[in-house]
C-alpha positions as semicolon CSV with decimal commas, in nm:
position;residue;x (nm);y (nm);z (nm)
1;M;-1,721;2,228;6,174
2;N;-1,621;1,971;5,864
3;F;-1,394;2,014;5,611
4;Y;-1,265;1,832;5,330
5;D;-1,023;1,952;5,023
6;P;-1,172;1,895;4,677
7;R;-0,832;1,838;4,559
8;H;-0,950;1,496;4,704
9;T;-1,267;1,382;4,562
10;P;-1,476;1,186;4,885
11;D;-1,582;0,848;4,850
12;S;-1,916;0,817;4,853
13;S;-1,909;0,458;4,760
14;G;-2,180;0,237;4,908
15;T;-2,412;0,512;5,049
16;L;-2,662;0,725;4,844
17;H;-2,530;1,019;4,906
18;Q;-2,429;1,221;4,556
19;W;-2,227;1,524;4,593
20;S;-2,390;1,682;4,315
21;N;-2,673;1,752;4,538
22;E;-2,452;1,930;4,770
23;T;-2,639;2,356;4,628
24;A;-2,994;2,359;4,728
25;N;-3,041;2,601;5,064
26;C;-3,175;2,970;5,106
27;G;-3,033;3,282;4,980
28;M;-2,802;3,463;5,154
29;G;-2,413;3,473;5,224
30;A;-2,113;3,691;5,174
31;I;-1,790;3,729;4,942
32;A;-1,461;3,892;5,116
33;D;-1,061;3,900;4,944
34;L;-0,882;3,811;5,276
35;N;-0,603;4,039;5,123
36;G;-0,759;4,324;5,191
37;H;-0,791;4,380;4,778
38;K;-1,074;4,568;4,670
39;S;-1,219;4,516;4,323
40;Y;-1,487;4,475;4,100
41;T;-1,501;4,147;4,100
42;I;-1,622;4,088;4,492
43;I;-1,965;4,265;4,418
44;D;-2,004;4,061;4,087
45;H;-1,966;3,738;4,290
46;A;-2,242;3,896;4,548
47;L;-2,467;4,002;4,268
48;T;-2,456;3,710;4,012
49;S;-2,463;3,430;4,402
50;V;-2,749;3,633;4,438
51;C;-2,853;3,621;4,077
52;N;-2,883;3,246;4,120
53;M;-3,068;3,222;4,463
54;T;-3,458;3,357;4,334
55;H;-3,545;3,027;4,333
56;R;-3,571;3,115;4,703
57;G;-3,760;3,450;4,697
58;A;-4,105;3,497;4,607
59;V;-4,255;3,721;4,347
60;D;-4,536;3,910;4,219
61;A;-4,721;3,865;3,903
62;D;-4,563;4,092;3,746
63;M;-4,232;3,851;3,739
64;K;-4,023;4,151;3,874
65;T;-4,154;4,296;4,192
66;G;-4,000;4,038;4,454
67;D;-3,960;4,045;4,826
68;G;-3,636;4,226;4,851
69;S;-3,280;4,183;4,742
70;G;-3,004;4,324;4,842
71;V;-2,628;4,362;4,871
72;L;-2,415;4,537;5,158
73;C;-2,068;4,618;5,125
74;Q;-1,770;4,849;5,158
75;I;-1,775;5,175;5,018
76;P;-1,641;5,153;4,702
77;R;-1,462;5,462;4,702
78;P;-1,384;5,582;4,346
79;I;-1,749;5,590;4,295
80;F;-1,792;5,886;4,594
81;A;-1,473;6,019;4,558
82;K;-1,550;6,110;4,191
83;A;-1,868;6,246;4,287
84;A;-1,776;6,399;4,670
85;A;-1,531;6,602;4,407
86;T;-1,816;6,740;4,147
87;F;-1,907;6,937;4,548
88;G;-1,573;7,085;4,557
89;Y;-1,472;6,817;4,827
90;Q;-1,063;6,811;4,800
91;G;-1,020;6,520;5,084
92;T;-0,885;6,102;5,044
93;A;-1,153;5,944;4,935
94;D;-1,090;5,733;5,317
95;D;-1,185;6,007;5,475
96;L;-1,577;6,000;5,284
97;G;-1,903;5,875;5,442
98;V;-2,180;5,813;5,280
99;G;-2,534;5,808;5,406
100;V;-2,815;5,638;5,204
101;F;-3,194;5,797;5,239
102;F;-3,486;5,648;5,071
103;L;-3,709;6,001;5,121
104;P;-4,091;5,914;5,069
105;E;-4,268;6,191;4,874
106;G;-4,368;6,512;5,025
107;I;-4,046;6,511;5,278
108;A;-3,681;6,518;5,165
109;A;-3,679;6,912;5,185
110;N;-3,743;6,889;5,567
111;V;-3,512;6,586;5,597
112;K;-3,213;6,743;5,386
113;S;-3,222;7,086;5,600
114;F;-3,266;6,873;5,926
115;T;-3,001;6,672;5,848
116;E;-2,742;6,930;5,751
117;S;-2,874;7,121;6,094
118;V;-2,752;6,787;6,285
119;L;-2,416;6,793;6,138
120;T;-2,339;7,093;6,170
121;R;-2,373;7,045;6,557
122;R;-2,221;6,765;6,572
123;N;-1,966;6,939;6,372
124;I;-1,929;6,668;6,076
125;P;-1,864;6,843;5,771
126;F;-2,102;6,813;5,505
127;I;-2,036;6,806;5,159
128;G;-2,323;6,749;4,954
129;W;-2,635;6,552;4,812
130;R;-2,599;6,286;4,536
131;E;-2,890;6,137;4,333
132;V;-2,832;5,826;4,316
133;P;-2,874;5,743;3,933
134;V;-3,174;5,450;3,920
135;N;-3,313;5,295;3,625
136;P;-3,723;5,301;3,741
137;D;-3,776;5,106;3,436
138;E;-3,634;4,795;3,535
139;L;-3,840;4,733;3,815
140;G;-4,204;4,576;3,839
141;D;-4,511;4,795;3,896
142;L;-4,574;4,717;4,221
143;A;-4,202;4,828;4,301
144;R;-4,247;5,117;4,095
145;L;-4,594;5,246;4,245
146;T;-4,417;5,226;4,608
147;Q;-4,037;5,278;4,500
148;P;-3,897;5,628;4,736
149;E;-3,663;5,881;4,690
150;I;-3,357;5,744;4,701
151;T;-3,043;5,989;4,750
152;H;-2,725;5,993;4,869
153;L;-2,575;6,174;5,168
154;L;-2,232;6,280;5,127
155;I;-1,957;6,395;5,428
156;S;-1,622;6,350;5,529
157;R;-1,452;6,289;5,880
158;P;-1,361;6,553;6,145
159;A;-0,971;6,589;6,111
160;D;-0,939;6,452;6,544
161;V;-1,182;6,171;6,507
162;E;-1,099;5,845;6,498
163;A;-1,281;5,624;6,235
164;D;-1,425;5,431;6,498
165;H;-1,565;5,735;6,656
166;F;-1,632;5,888;6,341
167;E;-1,856;5,579;6,317
168;R;-2,021;5,673;6,698
169;L;-2,118;6,015;6,531
170;L;-2,285;5,864;6,190
171;F;-2,457;5,605;6,423
172;L;-2,565;5,928;6,644
173;V;-2,684;6,132;6,355
174;R;-2,929;5,864;6,213
175;R;-3,058;5,822;6,573
176;E;-3,171;6,204;6,570
177;I;-3,242;6,234;6,215
178;E;-3,505;5,903;6,305
179;R;-3,667;6,002;6,583
180;E;-3,742;6,372;6,446
181;F;-3,921;6,181;6,141
182;K;-4,047;5,894;6,302
183;S;-4,384;5,918;6,254
184;Q;-4,317;5,925;5,888
185;A;-4,360;5,544;5,842
186;A;-4,190;5,507;5,484
187;F;-3,896;5,734;5,600
188;Y;-3,554;5,506;5,578
189;I;-3,206;5,486;5,613
190;P;-3,096;5,207;5,492
191;T;-2,671;5,306;5,620
192;L;-2,522;5,643;5,709
193;S;-2,165;5,507;5,791
194;S;-1,815;5,571;5,693
195;R;-1,698;5,199;5,582
196;L;-2,028;5,028;5,497
197;I;-2,325;5,099;5,237
198;S;-2,643;4,967;5,095
199;Y;-2,816;4,917;4,789
200;K;-3,097;4,699;4,769
201;G;-3,435;4,723;4,683
202;L;-3,805;4,584;4,635
203;A;-3,664;4,402;4,307
204;M;-3,590;4,053;4,228
205;P;-3,191;4,019;4,215
206;A;-3,142;4,040;3,844
207;T;-3,317;4,341;3,865
208;L;-3,102;4,474;4,148
209;R;-2,785;4,513;3,883
210;A;-2,975;4,668;3,640
211;F;-3,178;4,929;3,838
212;Y;-2,856;5,065;4,053
213;S;-2,653;5,176;3,753
214;D;-2,317;5,218;4,008
215;L;-2,376;4,828;4,051
216;Q;-2,295;4,785;3,692
217;D;-1,955;5,056;3,717
218;S;-1,578;4,908;3,749
219;D;-1,498;5,156;3,986
220;F;-1,776;4,966;4,247
221;Q;-1,423;4,843;4,426
222;T;-1,497;4,635;4,750
223;G;-1,325;4,369;4,995
224;I;-1,620;4,256;5,154
225;S;-2,008;4,147;4,986
226;L;-2,304;4,059;5,215
227;Y;-2,590;3,950;4,953
228;H;-3,000;3,808;5,008
229;Q;-3,258;3,780;4,826
230;R;-3,583;3,774;5,108
231;F;-3,879;3,540;5,150
232;S;-4,132;3,722;5,351
233;T;-4,263;3,568;5,620
234;N;-4,364;3,800;5,896
235;T;-4,400;4,093;5,704
236;F;-4,566;4,237;5,425
237;P;-4,245;4,314;5,104
238;A;-4,145;4,645;5,122
239;W;-3,811;4,895;5,031
240;P;-3,699;4,897;5,367
241;L;-3,704;4,564;5,504
242;G;-3,513;4,398;5,234
243;Q;-3,148;4,242;5,330
244;P;-2,907;4,315;5,426
245;F;-2,958;4,570;5,661
246;R;-2,687;4,797;5,859
247;M;-2,462;4,484;5,957
248;M;-2,599;4,164;5,862
249;C;-2,817;3,937;5,678
250;H;-3,062;3,647;5,828
251;N;-3,212;3,324;5,709
252;G;-3,489;3,220;5,902
253;E;-3,690;3,360;6,165
254;I;-3,626;3,465;6,498
255;N;-3,915;3,253;6,729
256;T;-3,826;3,456;7,041
257;V;-3,856;3,827;6,918
258;R;-4,129;3,954;7,053
259;G;-3,969;3,866;7,390
260;N;-3,630;3,983;7,290
261;R;-3,754;4,359;7,217
262;N;-3,942;4,334;7,490
263;W;-3,665;4,276;7,718
264;M;-3,429;4,514;7,474
265;A;-3,684;4,774;7,620
266;S;-3,665;4,704;7,960
267;R;-3,293;4,729;8,021
268;E;-3,281;5,083;7,837
269;E;-3,266;5,233;8,195
270;F;-2,976;5,119;8,286
271;F;-2,780;5,165;7,979
272;E;-2,471;5,322;8,094
273;S;-2,162;5,399;7,883
274;E;-1,834;5,598;7,884
275;I;-1,845;5,582;7,542
276;W;-2,193;5,791;7,484
277;G;-2,166;5,967;7,770
278;D;-2,487;6,218;7,759
279;D;-2,533;6,040;7,389
280;V;-2,669;5,729;7,565
281;E;-3,012;5,840;7,580
282;F;-3,013;5,784;7,162
283;L;-2,923;5,445;7,223
284;K;-3,308;5,330;7,319
285;D;-3,592;5,278;7,136
286;L;-3,391;5,110;6,888
287;M;-3,672;4,866;6,809
288;M;-3,976;5,026;6,563
289;D;-4,342;4,837;6,535
290;G;-4,372;4,730;6,188
291;E;-4,012;4,613;6,098
292;S;-3,871;4,209;6,040
293;D;-3,682;4,042;6,366
294;S;-3,383;4,072;6,083
295;S;-3,382;4,428;6,165
296;S;-3,471;4,376;6,496
297;L;-3,209;4,123;6,556
298;D;-2,947;4,361;6,311
299;H;-3,033;4,697;6,650
300;A;-2,908;4,446;6,906
301;L;-2,609;4,363;6,721
302;E;-2,465;4,759;6,641
303;L;-2,589;4,876;6,954
304;L;-2,299;4,585;7,108
305;V;-2,076;4,614;6,874
306;L;-2,076;5,049;6,835
307;S;-2,092;5,037;7,215
308;G;-1,718;4,864;7,231
309;R;-1,784;4,516;7,180
310;R;-1,548;4,306;6,906
311;L;-1,803;4,167;6,641
312;E;-1,830;3,797;6,766
313;H;-1,851;3,854;7,101
314;A;-2,178;4,024;7,034
315;M;-2,337;3,789;6,806
316;C;-2,203;3,551;7,108
317;M;-2,425;3,725;7,358
318;L;-2,748;3,709;7,106
319;V;-2,713;3,345;6,907
320;P;-2,487;3,208;7,145
321;P;-2,400;2,830;7,108
322;A;-2,605;2,532;7,293
323;F;-2,292;2,432;7,530
324;R;-2,399;2,307;7,879
325;N;-2,389;1,931;7,772
326;D;-2,078;2,030;7,558
327;K;-1,793;1,806;7,676
328;E;-1,551;1,966;7,387
329;I;-1,544;2,326;7,473
330;S;-1,325;2,388;7,751
331;E;-1,384;2,547;8,112
332;E;-1,267;2,884;8,041
333;V;-1,541;2,892;7,743
334;R;-1,793;2,740;7,932
335;A;-1,751;2,996;8,167
336;F;-1,754;3,303;7,910
337;Y;-2,103;3,163;7,831
338;N;-2,221;3,145;8,144
339;Y;-2,106;3,509;8,201
340;I;-2,308;3,623;7,888
341;R;-2,603;3,457;8,008
342;S;-2,654;3,567;8,356
343;F;-2,751;3,903;8,190
344;S;-2,856;3,855;7,780
345;E;-3,130;3,558;7,690
346;P;-3,064;3,418;7,332
347;W;-3,277;3,575;7,002
348;D;-3,321;3,175;6,968
349;G;-3,325;3,090;6,614
350;P;-3,355;2,922;6,309
351;A;-3,098;3,127;6,229
352;G;-2,835;3,159;5,939
353;L;-2,605;3,484;6,003
354;C;-2,346;3,714;5,812
355;F;-2,246;3,999;5,946
356;T;-1,914;4,258;5,906
357;D;-1,809;4,573;6,069
358;G;-1,672;4,683;5,720
359;L;-1,363;4,542;5,837
360;K;-1,434;4,197;5,909
361;L;-1,680;3,933;5,756
362;C;-1,825;3,690;6,017
363;A;-2,090;3,393;5,937
364;G;-2,280;3,156;6,198
365;L;-2,580;2,880;6,292
366;D;-2,820;2,923;6,612
367;R;-2,726;2,608;6,811
368;N;-2,987;2,387;6,680
369;G;-2,797;2,425;6,309
370;L;-3,130;2,398;6,124
371;R;-3,041;2,635;5,828
372;P;-2,731;2,565;5,568
373;S;-2,406;2,793;5,590
374;R;-2,134;2,629;5,349
375;F;-1,775;2,818;5,300
376;T;-1,502;2,773;5,024
377;L;-1,190;3,004;5,068
378;T;-0,907;2,995;4,746
379;E;-0,600;2,994;4,694
380;D;-0,565;3,358;4,676
381;N;-0,702;3,448;5,001
382;I;-1,090;3,479;4,859
383;L;-1,346;3,339;5,090
384;Y;-1,722;3,261;5,003
385;I;-1,976;3,177;5,273
386;G;-2,385;3,099;5,129
387;S;-2,663;2,886;5,198
388;E;-2,571;2,728;4,821
389;S;-2,246;2,617;4,770
390;G;-2,282;2,637;4,375
391;A;-2,395;3,015;4,337
392;V;-2,102;3,123;4,228
393;V;-1,844;2,924;4,011
394;L;-1,494;2,913;4,171
395;P;-1,228;2,698;3,977
396;D;-1,169;2,407;4,147
397;S;-0,766;2,442;4,102
398;K;-0,787;2,698;4,288
399;I;-1,001;2,589;4,594
400;I;-0,799;2,453;4,941
401;R;-1,092;2,429;5,130
402;R;-1,472;2,341;5,185
403;G;-1,679;2,360;5,478
404;R;-1,984;2,356;5,679
405;L;-2,071;2,535;5,942
406;G;-2,252;2,308;6,288
407;P;-2,481;2,447;6,517
408;G;-2,372;2,711;6,716
409;Q;-2,043;2,778;6,532
410;M;-1,900;3,022;6,382
411;L;-1,646;3,201;6,125
412;S;-1,447;3,504;6,150
413;A;-1,262;3,674;5,814
414;N;-1,035;3,987;5,896
415;T;-0,972;4,192;5,624
416;T;-0,729;4,399;5,742
417;T;-0,501;4,102;5,892
418;G;-0,560;3,837;5,686
419;E;-0,662;3,675;5,952
420;L;-0,908;3,385;5,875
421;L;-1,003;3,228;6,228
422;Y;-1,225;2,896;6,293
423;D;-1,485;2,866;6,595
424;K;-1,286;2,717;6,832
425;E;-0,997;2,990;6,793
426;I;-1,294;3,245;6,817
427;K;-1,426;3,081;7,099
428;E;-1,128;3,074;7,309
429;Q;-0,968;3,405;7,253
430;L;-1,304;3,548;7,327
431;A;-1,335;3,330;7,670
432;A;-0,988;3,500;7,727
433;Q;-1,035;3,828;7,718
434;K;-1,146;3,907;8,110
435;P;-1,165;3,628;8,404
436;Y;-1,498;3,549;8,323
437;A;-1,453;3,209;8,501
438;K;-1,335;3,406;8,787
439;W;-1,635;3,599;8,801
440;V;-1,866;3,356;8,786
441;D;-1,772;3,141;9,104
442;E;-1,701;3,450;9,288
443;N;-2,063;3,536;9,250
444;R;-2,298;3,309;9,095
445;V;-2,468;3,115;9,361
446;E;-2,627;2,760;9,232
447;L;-2,936;2,677;9,367
448;K;-2,824;2,317;9,388
449;S;-2,567;2,358;9,641
450;F;-2,844;2,417;9,852
451;T;-3,103;2,104;9,775
452;S;-3,038;1,797;9,721
453;D;-3,232;1,492;9,437
454;A;-3,310;1,305;9,713
455;A;-3,515;1,617;9,954
456;L;-3,714;1,669;9,632
457;V;-4,020;1,499;9,748
458;P;-4,385;1,620;9,854
459;T;-4,403;1,696;10,192
460;E;-4,754;1,793;10,194
461;D;-5,053;1,520;10,158
462;F;-5,370;1,660;10,084
463;T;-5,690;1,415;10,231
464;P;-5,912;1,358;9,900
465;L;-6,158;1,577;9,953
466;E;-5,903;1,909;9,968
467;L;-5,744;1,718;9,610
468;S;-6,061;1,746;9,450
469;R;-6,114;2,103;9,567
470;Q;-5,763;2,202;9,461
471;Q;-5,786;2,037;9,121
472;V;-6,140;2,200;9,042
473;T;-6,025;2,498;9,138
474;H;-5,692;2,510;8,919
475;G;-5,927;2,339;8,667
476;V;-5,769;1,975;8,605
477;T;-5,997;1,805;8,449
478;A;-6,071;1,445;8,427
479;E;-5,914;1,408;8,086
480;D;-5,618;1,537;8,202
481;L;-5,619;1,274;8,484
482;D;-5,680;0,996;8,235
483;M;-5,440;1,110;7,930
484;V;-5,222;1,364;8,008
485;F;-5,074;1,261;8,385
486;P;-5,014;0,909;8,352
487;P;-4,736;0,911;8,092
488;M;-4,587;1,174;8,288
489;I;-4,581;1,013;8,594
490;K;-4,458;0,669;8,489
491;G;-4,246;0,744;8,158
492;A;-4,132;1,111;8,274
493;Q;-4,260;1,220;7,924
494;E;-4,525;1,440;7,753
495;A;-4,835;1,260;7,602
496;V;-4,821;1,224;7,247
497;F;-5,203;1,377;7,075
498;S;-5,288;1,421;6,738
499;M;-5,258;1,776;6,582
500;G;-5,618;1,832;6,588
501;D;-5,799;2,023;6,797
502;D;-6,164;2,019;6,812
503;I;-6,270;2,205;7,094
504;P;-6,400;2,557;7,025
505;L;-6,147;2,846;7,053
506;A;-6,170;2,941;7,447
507;P;-6,339;3,336;7,356
508;L;-6,602;3,138;7,154
509;S;-6,665;2,860;7,410
510;R;-6,969;2,876;7,668
511;Y;-6,768;2,639;7,900
512;P;-6,563;2,847;8,201
513;R;-6,199;2,782;8,051
514;L;-5,867;2,816;8,265
515;L;-5,684;3,210;8,196
516;F;-5,393;3,007;7,984
517;T;-5,600;2,847;7,664
518;Y;-5,698;3,190;7,573
519;F;-5,349;3,206;7,443
520;K;-5,200;3,056;7,171
521;Q;-4,804;2,968;7,089
522;L;-4,637;3,131;6,852
523;F;-4,448;2,900;6,623
524;A;-4,221;2,975;6,294
525;Q;-4,341;3,078;5,983
526;V;-4,161;2,899;5,813
527;T;-4,056;2,534;5,727
528;N;-3,847;2,337;6,020
529;P;-3,857;2,026;6,122
530;P;-4,000;1,897;6,495
531;I;-3,746;1,883;6,751
532;D;-3,673;1,533;6,844
533;P;-3,559;1,458;7,197
534;I;-3,195;1,389;7,120
535;R;-3,172;1,738;6,961
536;E;-3,361;1,839;7,311
537;W;-3,120;1,707;7,491
538;A;-2,878;1,875;7,338
539;V;-2,907;2,199;7,251
540;M;-3,257;2,303;7,481
541;T;-3,221;2,371;7,874
542;L;-3,510;2,485;8,144
543;G;-3,208;2,663;8,356
544;A;-3,341;3,018;8,466
545;G;-3,133;3,349;8,664
546;L;-3,313;3,498;8,903
547;G;-3,146;3,820;9,050
548;P;-3,148;4,209;8,904
549;E;-3,090;4,296;8,580
550;Q;-2,755;4,482;8,476
551;N;-2,621;4,760;8,208
552;L;-2,549;4,537;7,905
553;L;-2,307;4,757;7,776
554;A;-2,067;4,708;8,052
555;E;-1,904;4,404;8,189
556;T;-1,848;4,348;8,546
557;P;-1,781;4,040;8,812
558;E;-2,134;4,216;8,972
559;H;-2,304;4,072;8,583
560;A;-2,240;3,730;8,701
561;R;-2,474;3,746;9,011
562;I;-2,736;3,575;8,961
563;L;-2,950;3,295;9,146
564;H;-2,907;2,964;8,870
565;L;-3,193;2,747;8,937
566;K;-3,130;2,396;8,725
567;S;-3,476;2,425;8,631
568;A;-3,727;2,692;8,616
569;I;-3,975;2,392;8,783
570;L;-3,947;2,427;9,126
571;F;-4,025;2,162;9,461
572;E;-4,142;2,291;9,738
573;Q;-3,823;2,307;9,911
574;E;-3,645;2,450;9,635
575;L;-3,909;2,786;9,658
576;E;-3,817;2,742;10,031
577;T;-3,429;2,758;9,963
578;I;-3,462;3,065;9,774
579;T;-3,663;3,309;10,015
580;K;-3,368;3,206;10,258
581;R;-3,112;3,310;10,030
582;K;-3,060;3,690;10,151
583;E;-2,711;3,599;10,316
584;H;-2,631;3,586;9,951
585;G;-2,749;3,892;9,892
586;F;-3,063;3,822;9,763
587;S;-3,349;3,920;9,944
588;S;-3,728;3,847;9,869
589;I;-4,067;3,904;9,942
590;V;-4,320;3,668;9,877
591;I;-4,698;3,845;9,773
592;D;-5,041;3,693;9,819
593;T;-5,208;3,661;9,515
594;T;-5,563;3,519;9,651
595;W;-5,859;3,752;9,723
596;P;-6,215;3,729;10,002
597;V;-6,475;3,548;9,769
598;S;-6,694;3,754;9,972
599;E;-6,552;4,047;9,750
600;G;-6,779;3,891;9,470
601;V;-6,625;3,951;9,112
602;E;-6,494;4,312;9,190
603;G;-6,260;4,188;9,454
604;L;-6,047;4,046;9,147
605;K;-5,974;4,423;9,057
606;T;-5,866;4,524;9,416
607;A;-5,667;4,241;9,481
608;L;-5,471;4,311;9,140
609;D;-5,396;4,684;9,263
610;R;-5,297;4,508;9,612
611;I;-5,011;4,298;9,380
612;C;-4,872;4,535;9,214
613;A;-4,828;4,853;9,456
614;E;-4,672;4,501;9,689
615;A;-4,449;4,455;9,388
616;E;-4,362;4,813;9,299
617;E;-4,236;4,913;9,683
618;A;-4,071;4,565;9,685
619;A;-3,850;4,724;9,368
620;N;-3,793;5,056;9,546
621;N;-3,686;4,866;9,870
622;K;-3,405;4,666;9,655
623;I;-3,629;4,298;9,703
624;E;-3,492;4,121;9,393
625;I;-3,705;3,824;9,443
626;V;-4,054;3,843;9,459
627;V;-4,253;3,539;9,505
628;L;-4,639;3,491;9,413
629;S;-4,835;3,281;9,586
630;D;-5,183;3,118;9,591
631;R;-5,046;2,906;9,878
632;T;-5,379;3,027;10,091
633;T;-5,644;2,965;9,824
634;S;-5,974;2,800;10,037
635;A;-6,335;2,797;10,032
636;E;-6,308;3,177;10,133
637;R;-6,034;3,278;9,953
638;V;-5,976;3,258;9,546
639;P;-5,668;3,266;9,384
640;I;-5,634;3,501;9,050
641;P;-5,477;3,332;8,773
642;S;-5,144;3,286;8,811
643;L;-5,034;3,416;8,484
644;L;-5,260;3,777;8,493
645;A;-5,067;3,763;8,830
């Protein structure tokens, strides 16, 4: 994390760098009062900042409809105390909860009726429905055509329920409503919380304040506000997809989002928590079709935080730093990351993030650090975080610290205690929560402990005829032998080609093609610099872990029980060693993925059915490692493509 004191102007003589250029980045950020004071100043700064980032979003031809902009802030109690009083509410403003509902035409009455029944069943006092004061004429034509009915649900905390549990109750209420109306594509609940509220829309930032009358009210008092100006990449602009979401805003793109969603879905059957009890079922099916990558990440963050993890801990699980080659972190911090990597994989960036639980404000970068995040702290404890340092003008005389987040780093501000923690302090605190080093040492098995590099040499020597047959069988071409393999063998590096590809796509080719060529890698749809070898060494790994899935909502020593592979590319001796780790609790089975040539084309389907049945039986018998092998390939037996198997 880099700092400079603005009271001492940095000397840039002898360089081409100019500090006046330190403004142009991307459109998101947050502002907080670390003293816990709530005022209109915070939301005013947030709206000013997002307006100064208009150049970071797209705009429709009407020059008013944007990809989406918004703010997420603490509930402005004075406004909603007045609103609740009109319904006869006599309790305190601090006990209020507010839900923001985007209601498509024709279902408003049904949604409201069902919501009230859920509140009654969960013993949450219902106060009333507030019609949100908006000015549709301020919107662009497209935004106005698609504008939902925007309504606020006012509720009160039950007398016997503490604040954190009330947040979980409201999450469960929202999940019940979402399940009931999941077929209604335009129905959405931006927030339902006793701490946070969302104001967002399909509008340019300058239109946001004009559209929502609440944002013009001096009673809009908050101590935390996230803001975001969206540039749509993966999804079309829509009201629900504007940011911030329920806990965070994100600048960048989650390149691994399809895999992340699939892994999350596959682990749902293991969900178990004393916090949720039987209601754990409502934590399932969180990810929805058509939502953005940022929205899915927000779901995952919300799930982990409401299930009991600290805000910083949850984000370290989801978007971790690169730590394997970092010489500056302690062994305790390294053990913490080795532990969480045993049962959770990264949501890989680029990612610049601001996130909050309503009490803390945090910011972080992904391990590549390809998105900027700068912060400013004033002497009266106003913290500004943003992708552009000049989006809001703060008097230089009051600024006591400026800095930026580096790759994988985090910043955490607690508005309840006034504490501001930087990256090293945060990570050391997290590493001290549990005896992670002990758990890793006692449960993690390292494959390298049973193999030596000297032994990792080919043990099987093919005859020229057999080698040619294997190459033909597995689609190795003369071009591969001449141009691809030599650089790998001689220089331990990949061959470099031009980016052009003038051969037909596999589905359109008239020649037999490998199954792999029918698939293309998904690339980020935003501009990123290429990953150079130095960055690749610093932030990437081929390491992998073998072992059973674990309950994502819990922390136990068994969560660290994996067979760790330094690389997912294995030599024969390493594969053989893996199959002999039963003594460490890792039982294995080898499944043949070939079928007899005599069965013809129909034999492929029969073989696939057999493989699936054998794998399912192995899982039922608690076998933890399944090896799919085409080693029996011969003139009499045909291998199933490994990707298909």
